[in-house]
């Protein structure tokens, strides 16, 4: 069996030896008592780098979003969210179940944004018939797509105008930040400082931001929630309520610190590798193999490529990929077609991309598959 090439998600990375060393050497204490120096360092450094007063280390991106919502919306209040957003669609309905917060979903536009005129029109009047509209949540990147900074500023202005809280699900904030540096002032690979400058610009319009350390940044576990001192102080209680108070968690926070210190600039490699993968898919689609004319390629968007596989070969291609040890997500067939998501990351590098394309090129049509 050849080595498995795993493009399902940037969450599959394993800690590097240097990261494991940082974890092993971390100074720890009981963080529920506020005694863990490594957690405190991570929280202070992250808040400073991203232009917030404070931040909170939490177990997951899902928990970061839930804490943000529960801290800033009361029972019976409403949050405007994207129909396709993670916080609405992929978090088990937590805001409704655990926060008694009513989600008001709006369809995302093709570029991942929410139409701000529609957002304004959706804010409910102050009337006892209605839930009070309290918060707008955006997501960046959204399906790998980068929301433009002027759009984020307009969204923030809208929130201030209507007295809404603005929350950003920035699970992949740093991917967005890298992409923003590349489209503006910087030629070549951006420096960590340039990436952080972009990240601050992305965060500036928002009252709160969540950020995953366990995706492209390569930490095994953990997310940050960023906000004002006052908001984070209240968030600590909500985290405790949700069972998210952790003890000698500096072991994990050390991985997060290492990730922010050493894995920021390499995100540009992930984007380059995703572009290389997208190019390879296009060449296969335009080539002479049985894949020719069967693939519709979208992206690369930051570190993601989406490939829709025609129903004529979709089932057979899934079997081929499984047999040759290449993993992507979206294997389920819809109307006989597959919409695959391929994500590049620390453990799926340029070599892995080339190897995956080589294995794809060996695809052969054959007898119909038995189900
Ligand atoms: C992954 C992700 C989350 C949740 O993170 P987990 O750590 O998996 O709970 C939230 N929002 C977005 C946009 C994500 O991609």
Short mmCIF file of C-alpha atoms and ligand atoms in Angstrom, two decimals:
data_model
loop_
_atom_site.label_atom_id
_atom_site.label_comp_id
_atom_site.label_asym_id
_atom_site.label_seq_id
_atom_site.Cartn_x
_atom_site.Cartn_y
_atom_site.Cartn_z
CA UNK A 1 0.00 0.00 0.00
CA UNK A 2 1.50 3.39 -0.96
CA UNK A 3 1.61 6.17 1.63
CA UNK A 4 -1.76 7.76 2.19
CA UNK A 5 -2.07 11.32 0.88
CA UNK A 6 -4.65 13.10 2.99
CA UNK A 7 -6.30 16.17 1.44
CA UNK A 8 -9.55 15.93 3.44
CA UNK A 9 -8.83 18.92 5.66
CA UNK A 10 -6.09 21.06 7.14
CA UNK A 11 -7.20 19.66 10.52
CA UNK A 12 -5.35 16.37 9.88
CA UNK A 13 -1.86 17.78 10.47
CA UNK A 14 0.26 16.22 13.18
CA UNK A 15 2.48 18.26 15.48
CA UNK A 16 6.01 18.67 14.16
CA UNK A 17 8.99 17.53 16.27
CA UNK A 18 9.72 21.17 17.16
CA UNK A 19 6.12 21.68 18.24
CA UNK A 20 6.21 18.52 20.37
CA UNK A 21 9.39 19.77 22.00
CA UNK A 22 7.72 23.10 22.81
CA UNK A 23 4.80 21.16 24.32
CA UNK A 24 7.09 18.94 26.38
CA UNK A 25 8.95 21.96 27.75
CA UNK A 26 5.90 24.10 28.49
CA UNK A 27 5.53 25.58 31.95
CA UNK A 28 2.05 24.78 33.19
CA UNK A 29 -0.36 25.51 36.03
CA UNK A 30 -4.06 25.18 36.73
CA UNK A 31 -5.66 27.42 34.12
CA UNK A 32 -9.08 27.34 35.80
CA UNK A 33 -7.30 29.19 38.62
CA UNK A 34 -5.62 31.40 36.01
CA UNK A 35 -2.27 29.86 36.96
CA UNK A 36 -1.01 28.58 33.62
CA UNK A 37 1.76 30.87 32.39
CA UNK A 38 1.87 29.37 28.89
CA UNK A 39 -1.85 29.92 28.35
CA UNK A 40 -1.50 33.47 29.66
CA UNK A 41 1.38 34.13 27.26
CA UNK A 42 -0.54 32.75 24.29
CA UNK A 43 -3.61 34.81 25.14
CA UNK A 44 -1.64 38.02 25.61
CA UNK A 45 0.50 37.57 22.51
CA UNK A 46 -2.46 36.70 20.29
CA UNK A 47 -4.53 39.64 21.52
CA UNK A 48 -1.63 42.04 20.95
CA UNK A 49 -0.79 40.67 17.50
CA UNK A 50 -4.40 40.92 16.34
CA UNK A 51 -5.29 44.27 17.88
CA UNK A 52 -7.62 43.15 20.68
CA UNK A 53 -7.56 43.88 24.41
CA UNK A 54 -7.83 40.22 25.38
CA UNK A 55 -8.21 36.67 24.16
CA UNK A 56 -9.27 33.31 25.53
CA UNK A 57 -7.85 29.87 24.74
CA UNK A 58 -10.65 27.36 24.12
CA UNK A 59 -10.93 23.75 23.08
CA UNK A 60 -12.26 24.14 19.54
CA UNK A 61 -13.52 26.54 16.91
CA UNK A 62 -17.04 25.35 17.58
CA UNK A 63 -16.64 26.25 21.24
CA UNK A 64 -15.11 29.64 20.37
CA UNK A 65 -18.11 30.55 18.21
CA UNK A 66 -20.58 29.25 20.78
CA UNK A 67 -18.92 31.20 23.59
CA UNK A 68 -18.87 34.34 21.41
CA UNK A 69 -22.58 33.97 20.69
CA UNK A 70 -23.60 33.08 24.26
CA UNK A 71 -21.50 35.89 25.74
CA UNK A 72 -22.90 38.54 23.43
CA UNK A 73 -26.51 37.44 22.86
CA UNK A 74 -29.08 36.82 25.59
CA UNK A 75 -31.71 34.09 25.53
CA UNK A 76 -34.34 34.93 22.94
CA UNK A 77 -32.09 37.25 20.96
CA UNK A 78 -31.23 36.67 17.34
CA UNK A 79 -28.03 36.30 15.33
CA UNK A 80 -27.88 36.88 11.56
CA UNK A 81 -25.69 34.17 10.05
CA UNK A 82 -24.83 32.76 6.64
CA UNK A 83 -26.92 29.83 5.47
CA UNK A 84 -23.65 28.08 4.59
CA UNK A 85 -21.72 29.33 7.61
CA UNK A 86 -19.99 26.95 9.95
CA UNK A 87 -21.63 28.49 13.04
CA UNK A 88 -25.09 27.85 11.59
CA UNK A 89 -24.71 24.71 9.54
CA UNK A 90 -21.85 22.69 10.99
CA UNK A 91 -22.03 23.23 14.77
CA UNK A 92 -24.95 20.97 15.66
CA UNK A 93 -27.28 23.90 16.24
CA UNK A 94 -25.38 24.82 19.41
CA UNK A 95 -26.44 28.46 19.53
CA UNK A 96 -30.11 27.43 19.53
CA UNK A 97 -29.75 24.36 21.74
CA UNK A 98 -27.38 25.69 24.37
CA UNK A 99 -27.76 29.46 24.02
CA UNK A 100 -31.48 29.81 23.21
CA UNK A 101 -30.30 32.16 20.48
CA UNK A 102 -32.43 32.27 17.33
CA UNK A 103 -30.35 32.00 14.17
CA UNK A 104 -31.60 34.08 11.24
CA UNK A 105 -29.81 32.57 8.25
CA UNK A 106 -29.33 34.49 4.99
CA UNK A 107 -28.05 32.81 1.84
CA UNK A 108 -24.37 33.47 1.22
CA UNK A 109 -23.49 35.14 -2.06
CA UNK A 110 -21.16 33.33 -4.46
CA UNK A 111 -18.15 35.18 -3.01
CA UNK A 112 -18.98 34.09 0.55
CA UNK A 113 -20.32 37.48 1.68
CA UNK A 114 -23.80 38.31 2.94
CA UNK A 115 -25.59 41.06 1.01
CA UNK A 116 -25.44 44.00 3.44
CA UNK A 117 -28.66 45.57 2.14
CA UNK A 118 -30.36 42.28 2.86
CA UNK A 119 -28.74 42.18 6.31
CA UNK A 120 -30.07 45.68 7.06
CA UNK A 121 -33.54 44.73 5.80
CA UNK A 122 -33.48 41.58 7.97
CA UNK A 123 -32.86 43.40 11.26
CA UNK A 124 -36.17 43.14 13.07
CA UNK A 125 -37.92 46.26 14.37
CA UNK A 126 -38.18 46.74 18.11
CA UNK A 127 -41.56 45.10 18.54
CA UNK A 128 -42.64 42.50 21.12
CA UNK A 129 -43.60 40.16 18.31
CA UNK A 130 -40.01 39.76 17.28
CA UNK A 131 -36.81 38.37 18.68
CA UNK A 132 -34.33 41.19 19.19
CA UNK A 133 -31.70 41.11 16.43
CA UNK A 134 -28.43 41.34 18.30
CA UNK A 135 -25.46 40.10 16.29
CA UNK A 136 -24.13 39.61 12.78
CA UNK A 137 -21.69 36.76 12.22
CA UNK A 138 -19.50 36.58 9.12
CA UNK A 139 -16.94 33.94 8.18
CA UNK A 140 -13.49 34.49 6.62
CA UNK A 141 -12.28 32.50 4.79
CA UNK A 142 -15.61 31.11 3.64
CA UNK A 143 -15.19 27.91 1.63
CA UNK A 144 -11.62 29.07 1.18
CA UNK A 145 -12.75 32.40 -0.27
CA UNK A 146 -11.37 35.64 1.14
CA UNK A 147 -13.86 38.36 2.05
CA UNK A 148 -12.52 41.75 0.88
CA UNK A 149 -11.40 44.09 3.68
CA UNK A 150 -13.58 47.01 2.39
CA UNK A 151 -16.59 44.68 2.60
CA UNK A 152 -15.69 43.76 6.19
CA UNK A 153 -15.39 47.46 7.05
CA UNK A 154 -18.81 48.14 5.52
CA UNK A 155 -20.26 45.26 7.54
CA UNK A 156 -18.72 46.70 10.72
CA UNK A 157 -20.14 50.15 9.91
CA UNK A 158 -23.56 48.61 9.38
CA UNK A 159 -23.37 46.86 12.75
CA UNK A 160 -22.41 50.06 14.56
CA UNK A 161 -25.17 51.99 12.76
CA UNK A 162 -27.83 49.50 13.88
CA UNK A 163 -26.34 48.70 17.27
CA UNK A 164 -25.47 45.11 16.36
CA UNK A 165 -22.48 43.18 17.63
CA UNK A 166 -20.13 42.04 14.86
CA UNK A 167 -18.57 38.58 15.18
CA UNK A 168 -16.12 37.02 12.75
CA UNK A 169 -15.64 33.28 12.50
CA UNK A 170 -12.00 33.50 11.52
CA UNK A 171 -11.21 29.80 11.79
CA UNK A 172 -8.92 30.37 8.78
CA UNK A 173 -8.27 34.06 9.44
CA UNK A 174 -4.54 33.65 8.80
CA UNK A 175 -5.17 32.11 5.37
CA UNK A 176 -7.27 35.18 4.57
CA UNK A 177 -4.51 37.43 5.92
CA UNK A 178 -1.85 35.75 3.76
CA UNK A 179 -4.06 36.12 0.68
CA UNK A 180 -4.67 39.81 1.46
CA UNK A 181 -0.93 40.52 1.65
CA UNK A 182 -0.43 38.78 -1.67
CA UNK A 183 -3.07 40.82 -3.49
CA UNK A 184 -1.83 44.13 -2.09
CA UNK A 185 1.64 45.35 -1.35
CA UNK A 186 3.83 42.28 -1.22
CA UNK A 187 5.56 40.38 -3.97
CA UNK A 188 6.57 36.82 -3.12
CA UNK A 189 6.23 35.25 0.31
CA UNK A 190 4.91 37.66 2.92
CA UNK A 191 6.65 38.05 6.26
CA UNK A 192 4.94 37.20 9.55
CA UNK A 193 4.67 40.92 10.31
CA UNK A 194 2.97 41.60 6.97
CA UNK A 195 0.54 38.73 7.58
CA UNK A 196 -0.29 40.04 11.05
CA UNK A 197 -0.83 43.53 9.68
CA UNK A 198 -3.40 42.13 7.24
CA UNK A 199 -4.94 40.03 10.01
CA UNK A 200 -5.39 43.14 12.16
CA UNK A 201 -7.11 44.92 9.26
CA UNK A 202 -9.45 41.94 8.82
CA UNK A 203 -10.25 41.86 12.55
CA UNK A 204 -10.60 45.61 13.11
CA UNK A 205 -14.33 45.92 12.22
CA UNK A 206 -15.33 43.13 14.63
CA UNK A 207 -16.19 43.04 18.33
CA UNK A 208 -15.13 39.40 18.53
CA UNK A 209 -13.15 36.98 16.37
CA UNK A 210 -12.60 33.23 16.66
CA UNK A 211 -9.44 31.67 15.23
CA UNK A 212 -8.48 27.99 14.90
CA UNK A 213 -4.94 27.01 15.83
CA UNK A 214 -5.63 23.42 14.76
CA UNK A 215 -6.13 23.95 11.02
CA UNK A 216 -3.50 25.37 8.67
CA UNK A 217 -1.48 26.60 11.64
CA UNK A 218 -0.86 22.97 12.56
CA UNK A 219 -1.52 22.78 16.31
CA UNK A 220 -3.19 19.55 17.43
CA UNK A 221 -5.97 21.22 19.44
CA UNK A 222 -7.26 24.65 20.30
CA UNK A 223 -8.80 27.91 19.21
CA UNK A 224 -8.74 31.49 20.39
CA UNK A 225 -11.60 33.87 20.99
CA UNK A 226 -10.57 37.54 20.81
CA UNK A 227 -12.44 40.58 22.09
CA UNK A 228 -12.54 43.35 24.67
CA UNK A 229 -11.31 42.80 28.23
CA UNK A 230 -14.87 43.05 29.46
CA UNK A 231 -16.24 40.56 26.90
CA UNK A 232 -13.49 38.03 27.53
CA UNK A 233 -14.06 38.28 31.29
CA UNK A 234 -17.68 37.22 30.71
CA UNK A 235 -16.60 34.60 28.16
CA UNK A 236 -14.54 32.82 30.84
CA UNK A 237 -17.75 32.08 32.77
CA UNK A 238 -19.50 30.76 29.63
CA UNK A 239 -16.50 28.57 28.81
CA UNK A 240 -16.66 27.11 32.31
CA UNK A 241 -20.42 26.53 31.94
CA UNK A 242 -19.81 24.62 28.71
CA UNK A 243 -17.26 22.37 30.39
CA UNK A 244 -14.39 24.10 28.65
CA UNK A 245 -12.35 25.13 31.69
CA UNK A 246 -9.14 23.12 31.40
CA UNK A 247 -6.35 22.60 33.90
CA UNK A 248 -2.67 22.18 32.88
CA UNK A 249 -3.58 23.17 29.36
CA UNK A 250 -0.34 25.02 28.77
CA UNK A 251 0.79 21.74 27.18
CA UNK A 252 -1.61 22.52 24.35
CA UNK A 253 -1.27 26.29 24.44
CA UNK A 254 2.47 25.77 23.86
CA UNK A 255 1.60 24.15 20.54
CA UNK A 256 -0.56 27.16 19.71
CA UNK A 257 2.23 29.59 20.58
CA UNK A 258 4.65 27.58 18.47
CA UNK A 259 2.17 27.60 15.58
CA UNK A 260 1.73 31.38 15.67
CA UNK A 261 5.47 31.93 15.97
CA UNK A 262 6.61 29.46 13.29
CA UNK A 263 3.77 28.43 11.00
CA UNK A 264 2.32 31.71 9.75
CA UNK A 265 4.45 32.33 6.69
CA UNK A 266 4.26 28.72 5.52
CA UNK A 267 0.52 29.19 4.85
CA UNK A 268 1.63 30.83 1.61
CA UNK A 269 3.07 27.42 0.61
CA UNK A 270 -0.33 25.82 1.17
CA UNK A 271 -1.90 28.38 -1.17
CA UNK A 272 0.78 27.80 -3.81
CA UNK A 273 0.31 24.02 -3.50
CA UNK A 274 -3.46 24.36 -3.83
CA UNK A 275 -2.93 26.41 -7.00
CA UNK A 276 -0.59 23.69 -8.28
CA UNK A 277 -3.21 21.04 -7.52
CA UNK A 278 -5.95 23.03 -9.29
CA UNK A 279 -3.67 23.44 -12.30
CA UNK A 280 -3.00 19.69 -12.31
CA UNK A 281 -6.73 18.92 -12.25
CA UNK A 282 -7.27 21.31 -15.16
CA UNK A 283 -4.52 19.59 -17.12
CA UNK A 284 -6.10 16.20 -16.43
CA UNK A 285 -9.45 17.59 -17.56
CA UNK A 286 -7.90 18.91 -20.78
CA UNK A 287 -5.71 15.86 -21.36
CA UNK A 288 -6.23 12.47 -22.91
CA UNK A 289 -6.77 10.26 -19.86
CA UNK A 290 -10.28 8.97 -19.01
CA UNK A 291 -10.59 12.03 -16.74
CA UNK A 292 -10.64 14.35 -19.77
CA UNK A 293 -13.76 16.48 -19.85
CA UNK A 294 -15.10 14.90 -16.66
CA UNK A 295 -13.86 17.42 -14.08
CA UNK A 296 -15.09 20.87 -13.23
CA UNK A 297 -12.46 22.64 -11.14
CA UNK A 298 -13.17 25.59 -8.83
CA UNK A 299 -10.31 27.44 -7.20
CA UNK A 300 -7.80 27.31 -5.81
CA UNK A 301 -9.32 29.50 -3.08
CA UNK A 302 -6.52 29.97 -0.53
CA UNK A 303 -5.73 26.35 0.49
CA UNK A 304 -8.79 24.70 -1.05
CA UNK A 305 -9.73 23.28 -4.43
CA UNK A 306 -13.23 22.05 -5.29
CA UNK A 307 -13.69 19.47 -8.02
CA UNK A 308 -17.04 18.33 -9.34
CA UNK A 309 -16.70 14.91 -10.96
CA UNK A 310 -19.18 13.95 -13.70
CA UNK A 311 -21.66 11.21 -12.81
CA UNK A 312 -20.30 9.00 -15.62
CA UNK A 313 -17.08 8.36 -13.70
CA UNK A 314 -17.68 9.63 -10.15
CA UNK A 315 -18.24 6.28 -8.44
CA UNK A 316 -15.35 4.67 -10.28
CA UNK A 317 -13.00 7.56 -9.47
CA UNK A 318 -13.88 7.40 -5.78
CA UNK A 319 -12.95 3.72 -5.81
CA UNK A 320 -9.71 4.45 -7.62
CA UNK A 321 -8.76 7.14 -5.08
CA UNK A 322 -9.53 4.80 -2.18
CA UNK A 323 -7.51 2.02 -3.77
CA UNK A 324 -4.46 4.21 -4.35
CA UNK A 325 -4.53 5.92 -0.94
CA UNK A 326 -5.62 9.44 -1.87
CA UNK A 327 -8.14 11.03 0.46
CA UNK A 328 -10.31 14.07 -0.16
CA UNK A 329 -13.61 15.12 1.40
CA UNK A 330 -17.03 15.13 -0.22
CA UNK A 331 -16.88 11.51 -1.35
CA UNK A 332 -20.68 11.19 -1.10
CA UNK A 333 -22.32 11.24 -4.50
CA UNK A 334 -25.09 13.78 -5.18
CA UNK A 335 -27.13 12.96 -8.29
CA UNK A 336 -24.34 10.52 -9.14
CA UNK A 337 -21.78 13.33 -9.13
CA UNK A 338 -19.10 13.96 -6.54
CA UNK A 339 -18.21 17.42 -5.29
CA UNK A 340 -14.80 16.93 -3.80
CA UNK A 341 -12.94 19.31 -1.52
CA UNK A 342 -9.16 19.11 -1.55
CA UNK A 343 -7.25 20.98 1.16
CA UNK A 344 -3.50 21.52 1.27
CA UNK A 345 -1.66 21.75 4.59
CA UNK A 346 1.55 21.12 6.52
CA UNK A 347 1.39 17.37 5.83
CA UNK A 348 0.18 17.65 2.21
CA UNK A 349 2.98 19.56 0.51
CA UNK A 350 4.11 20.11 -3.09
CA UNK A 351 5.48 16.56 -3.29
CA UNK A 352 2.17 15.16 -2.07
CA UNK A 353 0.33 17.24 -4.66
CA UNK A 354 2.51 15.89 -7.48
CA UNK A 355 2.19 12.34 -6.18
CA UNK A 356 -1.62 12.66 -5.92
CA UNK A 357 -1.79 13.97 -9.50
CA UNK A 358 0.38 11.05 -10.67
CA UNK A 359 -1.96 8.60 -8.96
CA UNK A 360 -4.98 10.34 -10.50
CA UNK A 361 -3.37 10.05 -13.93
CA UNK A 362 -3.36 6.25 -13.62
CA UNK A 363 -7.17 6.23 -13.46
CA UNK A 364 -8.69 3.79 -15.93
CA UNK A 365 -12.25 3.19 -16.95
CA UNK A 366 -13.35 -0.38 -16.40
CA UNK A 367 -16.30 -2.62 -15.94
CA UNK A 368 -19.17 -0.96 -14.04
CA UNK A 369 -18.67 -1.15 -10.30
CA UNK A 370 -20.88 -3.21 -8.12
CA UNK A 371 -22.39 -0.98 -5.44
C1 LIG B 1 -13.33 24.22 11.45
C2 LIG B 1 -14.18 25.42 11.56
C3 LIG B 1 -14.82 25.74 12.76
C4 LIG B 1 -14.83 24.83 13.96
O1 LIG B 1 -13.64 24.41 14.40
P1 LIG B 1 -13.50 23.05 15.25
O2 LIG B 1 -12.21 23.25 15.94
O3 LIG B 1 -13.49 21.95 14.24
O4 LIG B 1 -14.66 22.98 16.18
C5 LIG B 1 -15.54 26.90 12.81
N1 LIG B 1 -15.66 27.70 11.74
C6 LIG B 1 -15.08 27.42 10.57
C7 LIG B 1 -15.23 28.37 9.44
C8 LIG B 1 -14.32 26.27 10.44
O5 LIG B 1 -13.75 25.99 9.26
#
